[in-house]
PDB file of C-alpha atoms in Angstrom:
ATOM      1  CA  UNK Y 226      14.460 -46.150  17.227  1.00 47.00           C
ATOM      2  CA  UNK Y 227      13.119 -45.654  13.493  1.00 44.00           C
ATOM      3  CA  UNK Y 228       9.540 -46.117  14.357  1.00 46.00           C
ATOM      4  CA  UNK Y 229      10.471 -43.255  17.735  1.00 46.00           C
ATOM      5  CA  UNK Y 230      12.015 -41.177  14.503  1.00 48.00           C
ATOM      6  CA  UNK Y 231       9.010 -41.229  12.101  1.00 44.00           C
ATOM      7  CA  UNK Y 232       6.869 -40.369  14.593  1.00 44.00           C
ATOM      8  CA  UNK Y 233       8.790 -37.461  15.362  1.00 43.00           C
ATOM      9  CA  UNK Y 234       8.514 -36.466  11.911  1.00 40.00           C
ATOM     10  CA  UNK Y 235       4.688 -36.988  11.807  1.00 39.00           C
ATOM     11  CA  UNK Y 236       4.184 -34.719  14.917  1.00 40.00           C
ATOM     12  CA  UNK Y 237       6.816 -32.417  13.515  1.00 44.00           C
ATOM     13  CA  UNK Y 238       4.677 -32.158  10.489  1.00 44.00           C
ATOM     14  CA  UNK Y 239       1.186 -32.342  12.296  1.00 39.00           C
ATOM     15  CA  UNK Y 240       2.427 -29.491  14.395  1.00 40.00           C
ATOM     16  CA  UNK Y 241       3.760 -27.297  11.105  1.00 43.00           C
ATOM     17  CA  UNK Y 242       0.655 -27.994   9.023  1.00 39.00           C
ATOM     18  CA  UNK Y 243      -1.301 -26.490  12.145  1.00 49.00           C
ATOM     19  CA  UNK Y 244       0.313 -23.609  12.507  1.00 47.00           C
ATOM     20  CA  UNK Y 245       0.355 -22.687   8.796  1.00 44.00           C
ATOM     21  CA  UNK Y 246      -3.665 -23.470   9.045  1.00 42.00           C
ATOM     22  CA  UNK Y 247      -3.500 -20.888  11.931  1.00 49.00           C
ATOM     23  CA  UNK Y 248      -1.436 -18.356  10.295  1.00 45.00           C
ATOM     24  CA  UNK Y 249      -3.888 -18.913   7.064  1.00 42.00           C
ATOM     25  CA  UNK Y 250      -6.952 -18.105   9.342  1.00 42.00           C
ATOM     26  CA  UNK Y 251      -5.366 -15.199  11.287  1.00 44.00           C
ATOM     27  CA  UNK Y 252      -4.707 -13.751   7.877  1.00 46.00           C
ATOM     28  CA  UNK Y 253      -8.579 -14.221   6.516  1.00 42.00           C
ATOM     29  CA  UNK Y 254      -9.455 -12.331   9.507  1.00 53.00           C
ATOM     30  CA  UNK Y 255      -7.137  -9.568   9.253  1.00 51.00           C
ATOM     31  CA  UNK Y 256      -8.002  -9.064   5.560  1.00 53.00           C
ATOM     32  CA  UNK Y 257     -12.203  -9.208   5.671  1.00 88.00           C
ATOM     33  CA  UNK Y 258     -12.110  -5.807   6.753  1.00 96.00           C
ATOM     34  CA  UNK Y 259     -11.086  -2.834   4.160  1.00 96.00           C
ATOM     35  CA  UNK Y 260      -7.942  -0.162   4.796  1.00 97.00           C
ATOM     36  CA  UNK Y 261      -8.062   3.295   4.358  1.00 97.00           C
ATOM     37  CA  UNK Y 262      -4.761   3.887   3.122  1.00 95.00           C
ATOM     38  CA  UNK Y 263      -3.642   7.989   2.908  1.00 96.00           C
ATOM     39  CA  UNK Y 264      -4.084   9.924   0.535  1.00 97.00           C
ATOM     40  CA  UNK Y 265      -1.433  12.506  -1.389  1.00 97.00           C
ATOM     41  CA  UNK Y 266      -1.704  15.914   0.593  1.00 98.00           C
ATOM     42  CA  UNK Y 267      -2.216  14.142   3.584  1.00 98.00           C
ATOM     43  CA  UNK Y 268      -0.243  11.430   3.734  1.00 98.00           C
ATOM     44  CA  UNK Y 269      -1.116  10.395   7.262  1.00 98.00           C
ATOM     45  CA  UNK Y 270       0.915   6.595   6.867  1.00 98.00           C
ATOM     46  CA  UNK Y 271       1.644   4.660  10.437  1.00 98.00           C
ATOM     47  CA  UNK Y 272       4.754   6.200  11.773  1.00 98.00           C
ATOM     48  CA  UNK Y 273       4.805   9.069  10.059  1.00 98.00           C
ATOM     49  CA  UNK Y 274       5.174  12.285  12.123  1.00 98.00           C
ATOM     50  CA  UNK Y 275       5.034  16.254  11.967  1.00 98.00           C
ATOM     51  CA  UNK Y 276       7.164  19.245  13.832  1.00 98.00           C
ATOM     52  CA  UNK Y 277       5.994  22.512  13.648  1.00 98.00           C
ATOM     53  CA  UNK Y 278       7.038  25.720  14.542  1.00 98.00           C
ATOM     54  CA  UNK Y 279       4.463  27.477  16.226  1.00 98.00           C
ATOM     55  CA  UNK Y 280       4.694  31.404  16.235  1.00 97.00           C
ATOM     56  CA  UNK Y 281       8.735  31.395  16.193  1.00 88.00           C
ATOM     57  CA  UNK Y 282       8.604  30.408  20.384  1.00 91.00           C
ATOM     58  CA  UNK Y 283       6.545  26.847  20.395  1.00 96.00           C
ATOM     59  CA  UNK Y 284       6.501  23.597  18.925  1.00 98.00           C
ATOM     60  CA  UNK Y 285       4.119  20.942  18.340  1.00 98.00           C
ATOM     61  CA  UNK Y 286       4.182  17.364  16.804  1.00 98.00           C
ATOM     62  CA  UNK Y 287       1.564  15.140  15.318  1.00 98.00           C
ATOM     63  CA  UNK Y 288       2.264  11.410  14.756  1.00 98.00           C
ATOM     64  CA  UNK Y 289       0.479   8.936  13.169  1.00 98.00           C
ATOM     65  CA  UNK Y 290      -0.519   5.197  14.868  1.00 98.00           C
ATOM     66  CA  UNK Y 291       2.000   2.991  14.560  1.00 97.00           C
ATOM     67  CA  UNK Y 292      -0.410   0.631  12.419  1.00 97.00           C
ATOM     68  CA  UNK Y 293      -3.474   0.923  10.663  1.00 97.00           C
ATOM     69  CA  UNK Y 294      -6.588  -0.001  13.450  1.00 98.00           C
ATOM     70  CA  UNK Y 295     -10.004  -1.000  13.281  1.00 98.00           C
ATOM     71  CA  UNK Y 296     -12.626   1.453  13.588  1.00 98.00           C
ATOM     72  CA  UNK Y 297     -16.399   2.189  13.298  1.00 97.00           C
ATOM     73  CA  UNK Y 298     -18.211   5.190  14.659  1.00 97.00           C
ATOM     74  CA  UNK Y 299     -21.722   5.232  15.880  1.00 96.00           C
ATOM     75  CA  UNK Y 300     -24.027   6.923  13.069  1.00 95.00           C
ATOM     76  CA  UNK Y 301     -27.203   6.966  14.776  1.00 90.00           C
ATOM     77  CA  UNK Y 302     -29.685   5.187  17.947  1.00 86.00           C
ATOM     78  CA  UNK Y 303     -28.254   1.823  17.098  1.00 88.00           C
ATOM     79  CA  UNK Y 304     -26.273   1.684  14.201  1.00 94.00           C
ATOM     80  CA  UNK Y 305     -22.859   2.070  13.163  1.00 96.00           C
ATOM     81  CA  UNK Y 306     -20.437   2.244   9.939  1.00 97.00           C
ATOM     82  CA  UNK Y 307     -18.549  -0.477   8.751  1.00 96.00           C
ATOM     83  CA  UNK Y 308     -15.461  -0.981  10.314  1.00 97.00           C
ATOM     84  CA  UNK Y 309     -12.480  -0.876   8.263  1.00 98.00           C
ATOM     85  CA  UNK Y 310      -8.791  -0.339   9.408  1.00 98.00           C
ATOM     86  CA  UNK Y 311      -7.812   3.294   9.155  1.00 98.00           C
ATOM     87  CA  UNK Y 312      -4.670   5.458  10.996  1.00 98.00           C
ATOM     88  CA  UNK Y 313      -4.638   7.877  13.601  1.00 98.00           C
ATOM     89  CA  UNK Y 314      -3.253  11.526  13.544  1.00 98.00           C
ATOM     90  CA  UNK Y 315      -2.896  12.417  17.239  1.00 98.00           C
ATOM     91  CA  UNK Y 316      -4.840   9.533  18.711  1.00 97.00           C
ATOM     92  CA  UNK Y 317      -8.185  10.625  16.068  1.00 98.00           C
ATOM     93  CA  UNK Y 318      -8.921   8.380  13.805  1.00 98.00           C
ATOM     94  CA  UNK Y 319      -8.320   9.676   8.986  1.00 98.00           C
ATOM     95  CA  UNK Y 320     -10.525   8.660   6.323  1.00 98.00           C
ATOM     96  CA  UNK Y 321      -8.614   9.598   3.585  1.00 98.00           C
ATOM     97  CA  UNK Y 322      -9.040  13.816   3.504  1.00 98.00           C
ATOM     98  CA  UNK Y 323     -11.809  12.884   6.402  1.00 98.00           C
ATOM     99  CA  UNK Y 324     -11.976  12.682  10.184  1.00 98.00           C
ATOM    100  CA  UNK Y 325     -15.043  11.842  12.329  1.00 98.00           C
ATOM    101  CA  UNK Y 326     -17.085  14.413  14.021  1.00 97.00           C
ATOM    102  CA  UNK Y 327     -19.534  14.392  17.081  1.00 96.00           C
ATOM    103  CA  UNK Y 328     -22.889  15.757  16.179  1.00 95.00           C
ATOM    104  CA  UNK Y 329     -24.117  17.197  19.822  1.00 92.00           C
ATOM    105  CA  UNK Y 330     -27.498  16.586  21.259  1.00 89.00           C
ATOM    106  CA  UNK Y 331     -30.084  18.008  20.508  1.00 87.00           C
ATOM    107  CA  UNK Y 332     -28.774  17.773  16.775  1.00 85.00           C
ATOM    108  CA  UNK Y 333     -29.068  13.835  17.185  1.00 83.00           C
ATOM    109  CA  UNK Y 334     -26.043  12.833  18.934  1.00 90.00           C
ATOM    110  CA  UNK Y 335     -24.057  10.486  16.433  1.00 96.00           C
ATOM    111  CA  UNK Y 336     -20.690  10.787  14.396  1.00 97.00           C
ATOM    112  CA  UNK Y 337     -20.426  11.443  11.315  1.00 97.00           C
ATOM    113  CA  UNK Y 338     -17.052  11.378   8.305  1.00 98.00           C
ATOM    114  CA  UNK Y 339     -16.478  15.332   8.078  1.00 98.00           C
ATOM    115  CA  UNK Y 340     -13.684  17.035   5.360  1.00 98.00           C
ATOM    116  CA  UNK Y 341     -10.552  17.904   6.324  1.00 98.00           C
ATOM    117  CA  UNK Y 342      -9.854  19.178   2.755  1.00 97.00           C
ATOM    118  CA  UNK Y 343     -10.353  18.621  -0.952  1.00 97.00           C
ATOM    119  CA  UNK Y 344      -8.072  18.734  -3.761  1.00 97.00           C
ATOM    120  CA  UNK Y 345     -11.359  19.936  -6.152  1.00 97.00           C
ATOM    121  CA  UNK Y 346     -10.698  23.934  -6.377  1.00 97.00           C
ATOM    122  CA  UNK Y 347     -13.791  26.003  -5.138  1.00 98.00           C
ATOM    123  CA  UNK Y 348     -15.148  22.710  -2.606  1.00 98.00           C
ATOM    124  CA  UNK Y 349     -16.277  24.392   0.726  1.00 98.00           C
ATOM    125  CA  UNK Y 350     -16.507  23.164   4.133  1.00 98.00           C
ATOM    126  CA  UNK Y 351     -16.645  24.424   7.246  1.00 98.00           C
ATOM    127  CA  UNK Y 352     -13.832  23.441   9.282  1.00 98.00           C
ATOM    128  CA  UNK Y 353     -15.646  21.558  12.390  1.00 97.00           C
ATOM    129  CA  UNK Y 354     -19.251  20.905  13.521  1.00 96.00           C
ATOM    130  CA  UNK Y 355     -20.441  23.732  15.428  1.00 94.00           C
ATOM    131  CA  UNK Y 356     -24.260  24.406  16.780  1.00 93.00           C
ATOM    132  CA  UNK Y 357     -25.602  27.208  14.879  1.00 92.00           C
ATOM    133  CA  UNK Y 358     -28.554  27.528  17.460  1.00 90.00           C
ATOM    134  CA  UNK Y 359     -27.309  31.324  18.642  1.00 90.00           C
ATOM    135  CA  UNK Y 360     -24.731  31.990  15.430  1.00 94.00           C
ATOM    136  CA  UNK Y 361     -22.738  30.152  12.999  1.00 96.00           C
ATOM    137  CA  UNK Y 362     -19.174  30.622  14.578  1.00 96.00           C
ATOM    138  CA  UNK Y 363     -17.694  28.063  12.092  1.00 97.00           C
ATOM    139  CA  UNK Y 364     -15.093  28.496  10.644  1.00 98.00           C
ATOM    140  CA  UNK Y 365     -15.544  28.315   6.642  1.00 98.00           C
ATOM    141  CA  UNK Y 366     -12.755  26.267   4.301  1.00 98.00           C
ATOM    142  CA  UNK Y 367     -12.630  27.105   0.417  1.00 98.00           C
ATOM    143  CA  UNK Y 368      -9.999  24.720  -1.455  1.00 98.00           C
ATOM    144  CA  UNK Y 369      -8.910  28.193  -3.494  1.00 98.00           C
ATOM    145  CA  UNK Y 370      -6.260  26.654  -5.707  1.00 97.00           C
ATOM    146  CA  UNK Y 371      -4.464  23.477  -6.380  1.00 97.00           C
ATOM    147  CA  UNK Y 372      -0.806  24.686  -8.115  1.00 95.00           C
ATOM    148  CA  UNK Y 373       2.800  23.198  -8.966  1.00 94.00           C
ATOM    149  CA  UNK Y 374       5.182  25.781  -7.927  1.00 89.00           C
ATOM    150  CA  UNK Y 375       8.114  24.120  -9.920  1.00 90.00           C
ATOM    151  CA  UNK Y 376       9.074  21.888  -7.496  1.00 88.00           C
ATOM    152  CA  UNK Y 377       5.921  21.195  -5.341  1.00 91.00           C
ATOM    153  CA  UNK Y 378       2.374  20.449  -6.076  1.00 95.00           C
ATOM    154  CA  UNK Y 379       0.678  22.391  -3.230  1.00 97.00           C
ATOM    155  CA  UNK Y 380      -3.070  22.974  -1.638  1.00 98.00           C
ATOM    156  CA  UNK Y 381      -3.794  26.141  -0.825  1.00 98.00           C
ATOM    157  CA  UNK Y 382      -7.554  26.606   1.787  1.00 98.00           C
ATOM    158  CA  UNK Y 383      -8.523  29.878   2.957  1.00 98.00           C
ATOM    159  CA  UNK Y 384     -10.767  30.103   5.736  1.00 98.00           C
ATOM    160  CA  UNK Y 385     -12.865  32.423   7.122  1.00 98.00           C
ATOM    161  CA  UNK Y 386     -15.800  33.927   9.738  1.00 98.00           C
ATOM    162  CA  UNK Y 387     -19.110  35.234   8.964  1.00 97.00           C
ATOM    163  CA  UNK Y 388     -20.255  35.985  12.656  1.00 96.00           C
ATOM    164  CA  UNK Y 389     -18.527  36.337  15.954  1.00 96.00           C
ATOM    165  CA  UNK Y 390     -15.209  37.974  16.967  1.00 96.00           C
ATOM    166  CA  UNK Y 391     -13.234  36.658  14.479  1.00 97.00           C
ATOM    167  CA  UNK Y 392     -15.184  38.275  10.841  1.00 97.00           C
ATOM    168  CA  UNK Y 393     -11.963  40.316  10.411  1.00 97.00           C
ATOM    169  CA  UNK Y 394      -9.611  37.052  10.338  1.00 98.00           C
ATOM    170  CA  UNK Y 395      -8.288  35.257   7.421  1.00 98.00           C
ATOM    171  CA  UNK Y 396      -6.949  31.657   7.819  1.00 98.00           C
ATOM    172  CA  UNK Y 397      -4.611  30.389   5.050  1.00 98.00           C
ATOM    173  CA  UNK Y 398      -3.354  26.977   4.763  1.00 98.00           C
ATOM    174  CA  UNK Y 399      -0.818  25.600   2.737  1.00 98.00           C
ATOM    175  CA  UNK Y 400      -0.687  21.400   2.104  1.00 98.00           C
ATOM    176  CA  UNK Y 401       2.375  19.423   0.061  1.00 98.00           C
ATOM    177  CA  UNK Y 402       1.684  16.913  -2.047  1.00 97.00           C
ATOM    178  CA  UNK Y 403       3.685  13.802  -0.197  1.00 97.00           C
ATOM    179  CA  UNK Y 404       4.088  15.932   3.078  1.00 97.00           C
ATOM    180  CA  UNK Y 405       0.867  17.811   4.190  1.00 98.00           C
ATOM    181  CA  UNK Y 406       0.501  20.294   6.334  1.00 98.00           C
ATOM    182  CA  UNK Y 407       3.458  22.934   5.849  1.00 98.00           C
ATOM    183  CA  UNK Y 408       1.976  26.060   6.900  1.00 98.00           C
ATOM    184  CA  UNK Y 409      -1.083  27.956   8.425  1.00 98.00           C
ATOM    185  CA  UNK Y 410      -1.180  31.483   8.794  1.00 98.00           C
ATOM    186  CA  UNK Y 411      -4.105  33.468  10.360  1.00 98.00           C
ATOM    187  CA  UNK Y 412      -4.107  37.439   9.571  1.00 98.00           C
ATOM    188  CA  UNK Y 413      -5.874  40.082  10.901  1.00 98.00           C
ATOM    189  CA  UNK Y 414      -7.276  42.054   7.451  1.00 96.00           C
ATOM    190  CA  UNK Y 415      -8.045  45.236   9.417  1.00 97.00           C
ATOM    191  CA  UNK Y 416      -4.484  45.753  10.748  1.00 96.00           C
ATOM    192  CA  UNK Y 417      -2.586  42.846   8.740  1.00 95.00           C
ATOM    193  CA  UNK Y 418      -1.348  41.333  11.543  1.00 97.00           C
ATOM    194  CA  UNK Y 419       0.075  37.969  11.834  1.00 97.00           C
ATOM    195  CA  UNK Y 420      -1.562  36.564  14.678  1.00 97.00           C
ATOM    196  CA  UNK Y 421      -0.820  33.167  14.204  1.00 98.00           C
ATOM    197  CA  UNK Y 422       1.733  31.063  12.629  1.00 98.00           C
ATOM    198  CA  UNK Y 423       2.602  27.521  12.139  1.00 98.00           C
ATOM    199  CA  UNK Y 424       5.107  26.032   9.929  1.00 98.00           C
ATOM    200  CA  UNK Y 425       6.582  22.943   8.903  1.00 98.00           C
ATOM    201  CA  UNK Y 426      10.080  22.527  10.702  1.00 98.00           C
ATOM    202  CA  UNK Y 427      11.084  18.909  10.266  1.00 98.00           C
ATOM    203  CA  UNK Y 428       9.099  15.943   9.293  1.00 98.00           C
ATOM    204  CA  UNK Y 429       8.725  12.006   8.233  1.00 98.00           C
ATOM    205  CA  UNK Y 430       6.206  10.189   6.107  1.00 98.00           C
ATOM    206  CA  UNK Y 431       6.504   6.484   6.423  1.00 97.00           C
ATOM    207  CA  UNK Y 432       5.260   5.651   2.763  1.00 88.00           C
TER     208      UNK Y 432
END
């Protein structure tokens, strides 16, 4: 019965040191690979999640991934970025104040880390990749100030056209230091119209 009993304890302890060894390796794994964590104004965390009020009839409602997940993007014939672990707004992948965009044949056809916005006042961007073949419809970003309002340190991008049918729009975005996106507002400057409007109604950031 004693010798049945220490051997019980041996396997016990076999079986324990193994699955420590196991967890050990799991963990190397998990932890050769970098994180993009969020960053301030957009504060994209797993299980975070956004409602907005879209012009006072509709709603809409970006989440975030439940977990950070491993991602590379082709960046050209046969090569590809580094994958790191990153989350996802609305099923896209966030690097930081980027996202990944497609560049379309005949440009090259590859991806490529593209702003979403800057905290450096005066940085321009143009809001998405767009072929410029017959016009530059793009939309273009400039981070015009970076404030604290006396309770909030906001973002404020203005965006704009210079060809197409939208060179009398303005498109003004306003991002929250710890929150993100809490308003965008597109005018018409010829007849000051509001003609669109989305604002921050209820959210969650999972720091």
């Amino acid at each position: 019965m004693k010798n049945i009993t220490i051997i019980g304890l041996i396997l016990i302890s076999v079986v324990i040191v193994s699955c420590k060894k196991e967890q050990e390796t799991i963990e190397i794994a998990e932890h050769k690979y970098d994180t993009i964590n969020a960053k301030g104004y957009y504060p994209v965390y797993p299980g975070s999640w956004w409602k907005y009020q879209i012009n006072d009839t509709g709603i809409a409602i970006s989440s975030v991934s439940a977990g950070y997940q491993l991602h590379s993007f082709r960046t050209g014939d046969s090569e590809y970025s580094d994958s790191v672990y990153v989350p996802f707004l609305d099923s896209k992948p966030i690097y930081g104040y980027e996202k990944v965009e497609h560049i379309q044949p005949p440009f090259g056809d590859y991806y490529t880390k593209w702003p979403i916005l800057s905290e450096t006042v005066g940085f321009t961007f143009d809001r998405e990749w767009t072929d410029k073949l017959y016009g530059d419809f793009a939309e273009k970003v400039e981070v015009k100030s970076k404030i604290f309002n006396g309770t909030d340190s906001l973002l404020i991008l203005e965006g704009h056209w210079v060809y197409g049918p939208n060179t009398t729009k303005k498109n003004y975005r306003e991002f929250v230091k710890g929150i993100g996106l809490t308003k965008e507002i597109i005018l018409d400057t010829v007849t000051m119209d509001t003609l669109y409007k989305k604002i921050l109604a209820d959210h969650f950031v999972n720091h």
